[in-house]
mmCIF file of C-alpha atoms in Angstrom:
data_model
loop_
_atom_site.group_PDB
_atom_site.id
_atom_site.type_symbol
_atom_site.label_atom_id
_atom_site.label_comp_id
_atom_site.label_asym_id
_atom_site.label_seq_id
_atom_site.Cartn_x
_atom_site.Cartn_y
_atom_site.Cartn_z
ATOM 1 C CA UNK A 1 27.463 -31.240 -28.611
ATOM 2 C CA UNK A 2 27.609 -31.530 -24.800
ATOM 3 C CA UNK A 3 29.076 -34.784 -23.539
ATOM 4 C CA UNK A 4 28.223 -35.316 -19.898
ATOM 5 C CA UNK A 5 30.566 -37.454 -17.820
ATOM 6 C CA UNK A 6 27.970 -39.178 -15.619
ATOM 7 C CA UNK A 7 28.125 -42.372 -13.547
ATOM 8 C CA UNK A 8 25.261 -44.935 -13.655
ATOM 9 C CA UNK A 9 22.071 -43.573 -12.083
ATOM 10 C CA UNK A 10 21.390 -46.897 -10.326
ATOM 11 C CA UNK A 11 24.727 -46.662 -8.570
ATOM 12 C CA UNK A 12 24.059 -43.047 -7.567
ATOM 13 C CA UNK A 13 20.680 -43.966 -6.051
ATOM 14 C CA UNK A 14 22.230 -46.837 -4.079
ATOM 15 C CA UNK A 15 25.063 -44.606 -2.837
ATOM 16 C CA UNK A 16 22.721 -41.762 -1.802
ATOM 17 C CA UNK A 17 20.451 -44.133 0.143
ATOM 18 C CA UNK A 18 23.403 -45.852 1.837
ATOM 19 C CA UNK A 19 24.909 -42.462 2.717
ATOM 20 C CA UNK A 20 21.691 -41.393 4.434
ATOM 21 C CA UNK A 21 21.234 -44.630 6.357
ATOM 22 C CA UNK A 22 24.908 -45.551 6.805
ATOM 23 C CA UNK A 23 23.618 -49.068 6.462
ATOM 24 C CA UNK A 24 23.384 -51.238 3.347
ATOM 25 C CA UNK A 25 20.441 -53.277 4.585
ATOM 26 C CA UNK A 26 18.245 -50.246 5.313
ATOM 27 C CA UNK A 27 19.260 -48.712 1.993
ATOM 28 C CA UNK A 28 18.294 -51.979 0.303
ATOM 29 C CA UNK A 29 14.916 -51.988 2.034
ATOM 30 C CA UNK A 30 14.272 -48.467 0.728
ATOM 31 C CA UNK A 31 15.248 -49.413 -2.824
ATOM 32 C CA UNK A 32 13.621 -52.869 -2.709
ATOM 33 C CA UNK A 33 16.915 -54.700 -3.350
ATOM 34 C CA UNK A 34 19.274 -56.772 -1.206
ATOM 35 C CA UNK A 35 22.089 -55.340 0.892
ATOM 36 C CA UNK A 36 24.604 -57.159 -1.308
ATOM 37 C CA UNK A 37 23.092 -55.478 -4.386
ATOM 38 C CA UNK A 38 23.576 -52.087 -2.729
ATOM 39 C CA UNK A 39 27.166 -52.991 -1.923
ATOM 40 C CA UNK A 40 27.796 -54.053 -5.517
ATOM 41 C CA UNK A 41 26.390 -50.783 -6.873
ATOM 42 C CA UNK A 42 28.607 -48.789 -4.529
ATOM 43 C CA UNK A 43 31.658 -50.779 -5.626
ATOM 44 C CA UNK A 44 30.738 -49.969 -9.221
ATOM 45 C CA UNK A 45 30.507 -46.263 -8.385
ATOM 46 C CA UNK A 46 33.797 -46.272 -6.472
ATOM 47 C CA UNK A 47 35.481 -48.007 -9.392
ATOM 48 C CA UNK A 48 34.013 -45.466 -11.802
ATOM 49 C CA UNK A 49 35.251 -42.569 -9.643
ATOM 50 C CA UNK A 50 38.489 -44.328 -8.743
ATOM 51 C CA UNK A 51 37.954 -43.028 -5.220
ATOM 52 C CA UNK A 52 36.632 -44.682 -2.030
ATOM 53 C CA UNK A 53 33.322 -43.330 -0.749
ATOM 54 C CA UNK A 54 32.933 -45.500 2.345
ATOM 55 C CA UNK A 55 35.213 -47.034 4.925
ATOM 56 C CA UNK A 56 34.187 -50.393 6.365
ATOM 57 C CA UNK A 57 34.024 -50.446 10.145
ATOM 58 C CA UNK A 58 34.996 -53.446 12.365
ATOM 59 C CA UNK A 59 31.383 -53.600 13.592
ATOM 60 C CA UNK A 60 30.264 -54.384 10.006
ATOM 61 C CA UNK A 61 28.915 -50.838 9.643
ATOM 62 C CA UNK A 62 30.135 -48.210 7.188
ATOM 63 C CA UNK A 63 31.223 -44.587 7.430
ATOM 64 C CA UNK A 64 31.558 -41.997 4.690
ATOM 65 C CA UNK A 65 34.965 -40.780 3.655
ATOM 66 C CA UNK A 66 35.500 -37.005 3.413
ATOM 67 C CA UNK A 67 34.878 -37.251 -0.328
ATOM 68 C CA UNK A 68 31.820 -39.426 0.305
ATOM 69 C CA UNK A 69 30.317 -36.791 2.602
ATOM 70 C CA UNK A 70 30.742 -34.025 0.043
ATOM 71 C CA UNK A 71 29.508 -36.179 -2.821
ATOM 72 C CA UNK A 72 26.460 -37.412 -0.873
ATOM 73 C CA UNK A 73 25.335 -33.851 -0.075
ATOM 74 C CA UNK A 74 25.488 -32.881 -3.753
ATOM 75 C CA UNK A 75 23.844 -36.065 -4.996
ATOM 76 C CA UNK A 76 20.928 -35.765 -2.532
ATOM 77 C CA UNK A 77 20.162 -32.266 -3.774
ATOM 78 C CA UNK A 78 20.353 -33.333 -7.421
ATOM 79 C CA UNK A 79 18.103 -36.345 -6.884
ATOM 80 C CA UNK A 80 15.540 -34.114 -5.132
ATOM 81 C CA UNK A 81 15.584 -31.774 -8.127
ATOM 82 C CA UNK A 82 15.249 -34.709 -10.510
ATOM 83 C CA UNK A 83 12.295 -36.009 -8.501
ATOM 84 C CA UNK A 84 10.584 -32.598 -8.669
ATOM 85 C CA UNK A 85 11.276 -32.228 -12.398
ATOM 86 C CA UNK A 86 9.825 -35.686 -13.020
ATOM 87 C CA UNK A 87 6.739 -34.922 -10.937
ATOM 88 C CA UNK A 88 6.145 -31.759 -12.949
ATOM 89 C CA UNK A 89 6.590 -33.642 -16.222
ATOM 90 C CA UNK A 90 3.957 -36.183 -15.134
ATOM 91 C CA UNK A 91 1.327 -33.565 -14.311
ATOM 92 C CA UNK A 92 -1.511 -33.194 -16.812
ATOM 93 C CA UNK A 93 -0.926 -30.446 -19.340
ATOM 94 C CA UNK A 94 -3.666 -28.005 -18.402
ATOM 95 C CA UNK A 95 -2.709 -24.597 -19.734
ATOM 96 C CA UNK A 96 -5.884 -22.973 -18.383
ATOM 97 C CA UNK A 97 -5.412 -24.199 -14.786
ATOM 98 C CA UNK A 98 -3.431 -22.125 -12.285
ATOM 99 C CA UNK A 99 -2.802 -22.588 -8.577
ATOM 100 C CA UNK A 100 -2.730 -19.448 -6.440
ATOM 101 C CA UNK A 101 -1.191 -19.515 -2.977
ATOM 102 C CA UNK A 102 -2.011 -16.883 -0.368
ATOM 103 C CA UNK A 103 -2.670 -16.365 3.326
ATOM 104 C CA UNK A 104 -5.912 -17.659 4.890
ATOM 105 C CA UNK A 105 -7.325 -14.235 5.843
ATOM 106 C CA UNK A 106 -6.617 -12.737 2.429
ATOM 107 C CA UNK A 107 -8.174 -15.722 0.691
ATOM 108 C CA UNK A 108 -11.351 -15.630 2.786
ATOM 109 C CA UNK A 109 -11.816 -11.868 3.116
ATOM 110 C CA UNK A 110 -10.680 -10.611 -0.293
ATOM 111 C CA UNK A 111 -9.820 -13.155 -2.969
ATOM 112 C CA UNK A 112 -12.574 -15.761 -2.755
ATOM 113 C CA UNK A 113 -15.492 -13.241 -2.760
ATOM 114 C CA UNK A 114 -14.145 -11.909 -6.094
ATOM 115 C CA UNK A 115 -13.609 -15.177 -7.953
ATOM 116 C CA UNK A 116 -17.022 -14.942 -9.614
ATOM 117 C CA UNK A 117 -15.773 -11.774 -11.306
ATOM 118 C CA UNK A 118 -12.752 -13.668 -12.603
ATOM 119 C CA UNK A 119 -15.028 -16.410 -13.957
ATOM 120 C CA UNK A 120 -17.123 -13.849 -15.812
ATOM 121 C CA UNK A 121 -14.029 -12.173 -17.243
ATOM 122 C CA UNK A 122 -12.130 -15.360 -18.081
ATOM 123 C CA UNK A 123 -14.541 -18.332 -18.179
ATOM 124 C CA UNK A 124 -11.768 -20.521 -19.593
ATOM 125 C CA UNK A 125 -9.625 -20.191 -16.446
ATOM 126 C CA UNK A 126 -9.726 -22.703 -13.616
ATOM 127 C CA UNK A 127 -8.201 -21.312 -10.425
ATOM 128 C CA UNK A 128 -7.187 -23.442 -7.478
ATOM 129 C CA UNK A 129 -6.660 -21.646 -4.159
ATOM 130 C CA UNK A 130 -4.040 -22.877 -1.693
ATOM 131 C CA UNK A 131 -3.575 -21.196 1.703
ATOM 132 C CA UNK A 132 -0.380 -21.058 3.731
ATOM 133 C CA UNK A 133 1.750 -18.611 5.714
ATOM 134 C CA UNK A 134 5.155 -19.701 4.446
ATOM 135 C CA UNK A 135 6.917 -18.232 1.429
ATOM 136 C CA UNK A 136 6.226 -20.286 -1.672
ATOM 137 C CA UNK A 137 9.092 -22.323 -3.131
ATOM 138 C CA UNK A 138 8.051 -22.271 -6.783
ATOM 139 C CA UNK A 139 10.731 -24.827 -7.680
ATOM 140 C CA UNK A 140 9.289 -27.439 -5.311
ATOM 141 C CA UNK A 141 5.598 -26.574 -4.925
ATOM 142 C CA UNK A 142 2.770 -26.896 -7.426
ATOM 143 C CA UNK A 143 2.034 -23.163 -7.315
ATOM 144 C CA UNK A 144 1.880 -20.732 -10.238
ATOM 145 C CA UNK A 145 1.180 -17.413 -8.488
ATOM 146 C CA UNK A 146 1.491 -16.301 -4.874
ATOM 147 C CA UNK A 147 -0.041 -13.299 -3.143
ATOM 148 C CA UNK A 148 2.190 -12.371 -0.251
ATOM 149 C CA UNK A 149 2.496 -9.751 2.473
ATOM 150 C CA UNK A 150 5.927 -8.180 2.758
ATOM 151 C CA UNK A 151 8.343 -5.746 1.103
ATOM 152 C CA UNK A 152 8.220 -7.283 -2.362
ATOM 153 C CA UNK A 153 11.923 -8.115 -2.572
ATOM 154 C CA UNK A 154 11.877 -11.754 -3.690
ATOM 155 C CA UNK A 155 15.051 -12.755 -5.517
ATOM 156 C CA UNK A 156 14.547 -14.205 -8.992
ATOM 157 C CA UNK A 157 10.797 -13.580 -8.986
ATOM 158 C CA UNK A 158 8.513 -11.036 -10.601
ATOM 159 C CA UNK A 159 6.973 -9.059 -7.727
ATOM 160 C CA UNK A 160 4.165 -6.548 -8.403
ATOM 161 C CA UNK A 161 2.581 -4.308 -5.772
ATOM 162 C CA UNK A 162 -1.074 -5.254 -5.437
ATOM 163 C CA UNK A 163 -2.316 -2.968 -2.674
ATOM 164 C CA UNK A 164 -1.134 -0.870 0.239
ATOM 165 C CA UNK A 165 -2.637 -1.269 3.675
ATOM 166 C CA UNK A 166 -3.664 0.856 6.644
ATOM 167 C CA UNK A 167 -4.787 -0.211 10.127
ATOM 168 C CA UNK A 168 -7.715 1.208 12.129
ATOM 169 C CA UNK A 169 -10.097 0.112 14.931
ATOM 170 C CA UNK A 170 -13.528 -1.314 14.109
ATOM 171 C CA UNK A 171 -16.429 -2.370 16.301
ATOM 172 C CA UNK A 172 -20.137 -3.057 16.420
ATOM 173 C CA UNK A 173 -22.102 0.192 16.083
ATOM 174 C CA UNK A 174 -23.751 -0.424 19.456
ATOM 175 C CA UNK A 175 -20.488 0.435 21.236
ATOM 176 C CA UNK A 176 -20.575 4.010 19.939
ATOM 177 C CA UNK A 177 -23.670 4.837 21.962
ATOM 178 C CA UNK A 178 -23.091 2.577 24.955
ATOM 179 C CA UNK A 179 -24.843 4.441 27.812
ATOM 180 C CA UNK A 180 -22.092 3.657 30.326
ATOM 181 C CA UNK A 181 -18.965 3.444 28.100
ATOM 182 C CA UNK A 182 -19.522 5.361 24.839
ATOM 183 C CA UNK A 183 -16.712 4.936 22.331
ATOM 184 C CA UNK A 184 -16.033 8.422 20.973
ATOM 185 C CA UNK A 185 -12.266 8.950 21.065
ATOM 186 C CA UNK A 186 -9.210 6.650 21.237
ATOM 187 C CA UNK A 187 -8.741 7.144 24.983
ATOM 188 C CA UNK A 188 -12.189 5.563 25.495
ATOM 189 C CA UNK A 189 -10.689 2.220 24.464
ATOM 190 C CA UNK A 190 -9.563 1.778 28.077
ATOM 191 C CA UNK A 191 -13.155 0.806 28.875
ATOM 192 C CA UNK A 192 -13.430 -1.802 26.110
ATOM 193 C CA UNK A 193 -11.975 -5.200 25.264
ATOM 194 C CA UNK A 194 -9.199 -5.149 22.670
ATOM 195 C CA UNK A 195 -9.325 -8.033 20.197
ATOM 196 C CA UNK A 196 -5.927 -9.172 18.892
ATOM 197 C CA UNK A 197 -4.664 -11.130 15.908
ATOM 198 C CA UNK A 198 -1.683 -13.360 16.645
ATOM 199 C CA UNK A 199 -0.098 -12.586 13.244
ATOM 200 C CA UNK A 200 2.732 -15.047 13.879
ATOM 201 C CA UNK A 201 5.293 -15.095 11.095
ATOM 202 C CA UNK A 202 3.794 -12.007 9.414
ATOM 203 C CA UNK A 203 6.473 -9.282 9.128
ATOM 204 C CA UNK A 204 5.804 -5.740 10.389
ATOM 205 C CA UNK A 205 2.180 -6.413 11.210
ATOM 206 C CA UNK A 206 0.708 -3.453 13.125
ATOM 207 C CA UNK A 207 -0.372 -4.244 16.686
ATOM 208 C CA UNK A 208 -2.595 -2.470 19.175
ATOM 209 C CA UNK A 209 0.473 -1.134 20.986
ATOM 210 C CA UNK A 210 1.675 0.561 17.812
ATOM 211 C CA UNK A 211 -1.732 1.954 16.881
ATOM 212 C CA UNK A 212 -2.356 3.383 20.373
ATOM 213 C CA UNK A 213 1.048 5.080 20.339
ATOM 214 C CA UNK A 214 0.230 6.514 16.904
ATOM 215 C CA UNK A 215 -3.089 7.837 18.274
ATOM 216 C CA UNK A 216 -1.325 9.433 21.260
ATOM 217 C CA UNK A 217 -2.787 7.098 23.897
ATOM 218 C CA UNK A 218 -0.199 5.842 26.390
ATOM 219 C CA UNK A 219 -2.199 4.732 29.448
ATOM 220 C CA UNK A 220 -3.898 1.603 28.075
ATOM 221 C CA UNK A 221 -2.525 -1.920 28.542
ATOM 222 C CA UNK A 222 -2.372 -3.142 24.942
ATOM 223 C CA UNK A 223 -1.549 -6.728 25.914
ATOM 224 C CA UNK A 224 -4.927 -7.720 27.374
ATOM 225 C CA UNK A 225 -7.778 -9.232 25.406
ATOM 226 C CA UNK A 226 -8.625 -12.352 23.394
ATOM 227 C CA UNK A 227 -6.295 -13.455 20.595
ATOM 228 C CA UNK A 228 -7.281 -14.955 17.269
ATOM 229 C CA UNK A 229 -5.184 -16.841 14.739
ATOM 230 C CA UNK A 230 -6.635 -14.986 11.732
ATOM 231 C CA UNK A 231 -7.997 -11.542 10.920
ATOM 232 C CA UNK A 232 -11.431 -12.793 9.882
ATOM 233 C CA UNK A 233 -11.916 -14.398 13.309
ATOM 234 C CA UNK A 234 -11.160 -11.127 15.127
ATOM 235 C CA UNK A 235 -13.521 -9.241 12.787
ATOM 236 C CA UNK A 236 -16.288 -11.749 13.447
ATOM 237 C CA UNK A 237 -15.832 -11.342 17.186
ATOM 238 C CA UNK A 238 -15.963 -7.553 16.830
ATOM 239 C CA UNK A 239 -19.105 -7.667 14.685
ATOM 240 C CA UNK A 240 -20.874 -9.647 17.421
ATOM 241 C CA UNK A 241 -20.045 -6.961 19.988
ATOM 242 C CA UNK A 242 -17.285 -8.784 21.863
ATOM 243 C CA UNK A 243 -14.800 -5.908 21.658
ATOM 244 C CA UNK A 244 -12.829 -3.668 19.329
ATOM 245 C CA UNK A 245 -10.648 -5.190 16.618
ATOM 246 C CA UNK A 246 -7.739 -3.662 14.744
ATOM 247 C CA UNK A 247 -8.730 -4.043 11.111
ATOM 248 C CA UNK A 248 -6.757 -3.595 7.915
ATOM 249 C CA UNK A 249 -8.021 -1.800 4.832
ATOM 250 C CA UNK A 250 -7.067 -4.841 2.741
ATOM 251 C CA UNK A 251 -8.955 -7.411 4.820
ATOM 252 C CA UNK A 252 -12.004 -5.556 6.106
ATOM 253 C CA UNK A 253 -14.082 -7.145 3.331
ATOM 254 C CA UNK A 254 -17.692 -6.017 3.176
ATOM 255 C CA UNK A 255 -18.059 -5.543 6.934
ATOM 256 C CA UNK A 256 -18.136 -1.731 6.638
ATOM 257 C CA UNK A 257 -20.358 -1.569 3.543
ATOM 258 C CA UNK A 258 -22.851 -3.988 5.104
ATOM 259 C CA UNK A 259 -22.869 -2.086 8.405
ATOM 260 C CA UNK A 260 -21.713 -5.056 10.434
ATOM 261 C CA UNK A 261 -18.761 -2.994 11.634
ATOM 262 C CA UNK A 262 -18.072 0.729 11.936
ATOM 263 C CA UNK A 263 -14.948 2.836 12.354
ATOM 264 C CA UNK A 264 -15.224 4.776 15.634
ATOM 265 C CA UNK A 265 -12.200 7.027 14.884
ATOM 266 C CA UNK A 266 -10.640 8.455 11.711
ATOM 267 C CA UNK A 267 -7.016 7.702 12.670
ATOM 268 C CA UNK A 268 -5.383 5.040 10.480
ATOM 269 C CA UNK A 269 -1.791 3.830 10.624
ATOM 270 C CA UNK A 270 -0.009 2.759 7.404
ATOM 271 C CA UNK A 271 1.446 -0.747 7.532
ATOM 272 C CA UNK A 272 5.137 -1.420 7.050
ATOM 273 C CA UNK A 273 4.472 -4.222 4.552
ATOM 274 C CA UNK A 274 2.102 -4.476 1.612
ATOM 275 C CA UNK A 275 0.502 -7.106 -0.631
ATOM 276 C CA UNK A 276 2.326 -8.318 -3.743
ATOM 277 C CA UNK A 277 1.552 -10.626 -6.652
ATOM 278 C CA UNK A 278 4.564 -12.912 -7.075
ATOM 279 C CA UNK A 279 5.502 -15.498 -9.697
ATOM 280 C CA UNK A 280 8.598 -16.773 -11.514
ATOM 281 C CA UNK A 281 9.623 -14.365 -14.270
ATOM 282 C CA UNK A 282 9.855 -17.229 -16.759
ATOM 283 C CA UNK A 283 6.103 -17.949 -16.589
ATOM 284 C CA UNK A 284 4.724 -14.452 -15.918
ATOM 285 C CA UNK A 285 3.458 -14.045 -19.496
ATOM 286 C CA UNK A 286 1.929 -17.487 -19.776
ATOM 287 C CA UNK A 287 -1.620 -16.661 -20.977
ATOM 288 C CA UNK A 288 -3.434 -18.012 -17.905
ATOM 289 C CA UNK A 289 -1.055 -16.341 -15.454
ATOM 290 C CA UNK A 290 -1.023 -13.049 -17.362
ATOM 291 C CA UNK A 291 -4.841 -13.068 -17.419
ATOM 292 C CA UNK A 292 -5.015 -13.661 -13.668
ATOM 293 C CA UNK A 293 -2.445 -10.930 -12.973
ATOM 294 C CA UNK A 294 -4.345 -8.428 -15.097
ATOM 295 C CA UNK A 295 -7.657 -9.282 -13.449
ATOM 296 C CA UNK A 296 -6.431 -9.120 -9.850
ATOM 297 C CA UNK A 297 -4.747 -5.749 -10.361
ATOM 298 C CA UNK A 298 -7.994 -4.334 -11.774
ATOM 299 C CA UNK A 299 -9.949 -5.705 -8.804
ATOM 300 C CA UNK A 300 -7.437 -4.219 -6.350
ATOM 301 C CA UNK A 301 -7.760 -0.811 -8.031
ATOM 302 C CA UNK A 302 -11.564 -0.964 -7.709
ATOM 303 C CA UNK A 303 -11.278 -1.950 -4.048
ATOM 304 C CA UNK A 304 -8.855 0.913 -3.333
ATOM 305 C CA UNK A 305 -11.368 3.389 -4.770
ATOM 306 C CA UNK A 306 -14.033 2.107 -2.380
ATOM 307 C CA UNK A 307 -11.917 2.514 0.743
#
């Protein structure tokens, strides 16, 4: 039997709040008690520890002792974890509901158009899509599976390669036969507007400068042209004839199949990062998560065969 040597939780909460505010009154306001009640709880904790946690200042304020500083840092982290664990325990038990986090462009261009296939395959599943650019903290966020762009090295997580990616120019078909500036080879891009994706925070994302160097073109200023926050915005601009976008094989969607965009050149540059399905190892075989993982890998294989 494990016997934990723990002080009263009420005293710990009062101490942690007072340590953050360095003021008993503000700590009391946060906890909906009086300043004297906070002080009494801290005295109880100090007596339990047999160590002082605060020093009283002449100005009626308080300061943490060296021990108090160390203890407060640890207690704050533990209370945050307790808060998260409690929040998870209070969530409805819905074994067939999963939340999938991914990037906006991937969600719009690839994942969402395929969700009807998932519904046909697994009608019992309810999938919630959340978009963000930051790495998911599975311990703190209500996320079951993440689809991320990177190298796949995520400590403590199951990381499965979903698809590789290549980059190539795309444009409206009208640019190929432009009577004054036909687009027939990469060097012809000097006569056309380059459309850029900002790609902030996305590692190793291929830019126009890199693609032009790969294609052997060194006399074009790759910095000029409109910039868009997401891939799908740049593709939309290209499809309306506003310039040439640098597309990715993973996010081109149905633009090529529908004829809204064409590839003027065959050259394609492999990306340095790829797409991965990521989730905590402990839940990877949960039926709903395993079903989603199996489905999305099958869809990615079909998509790769179409490219």
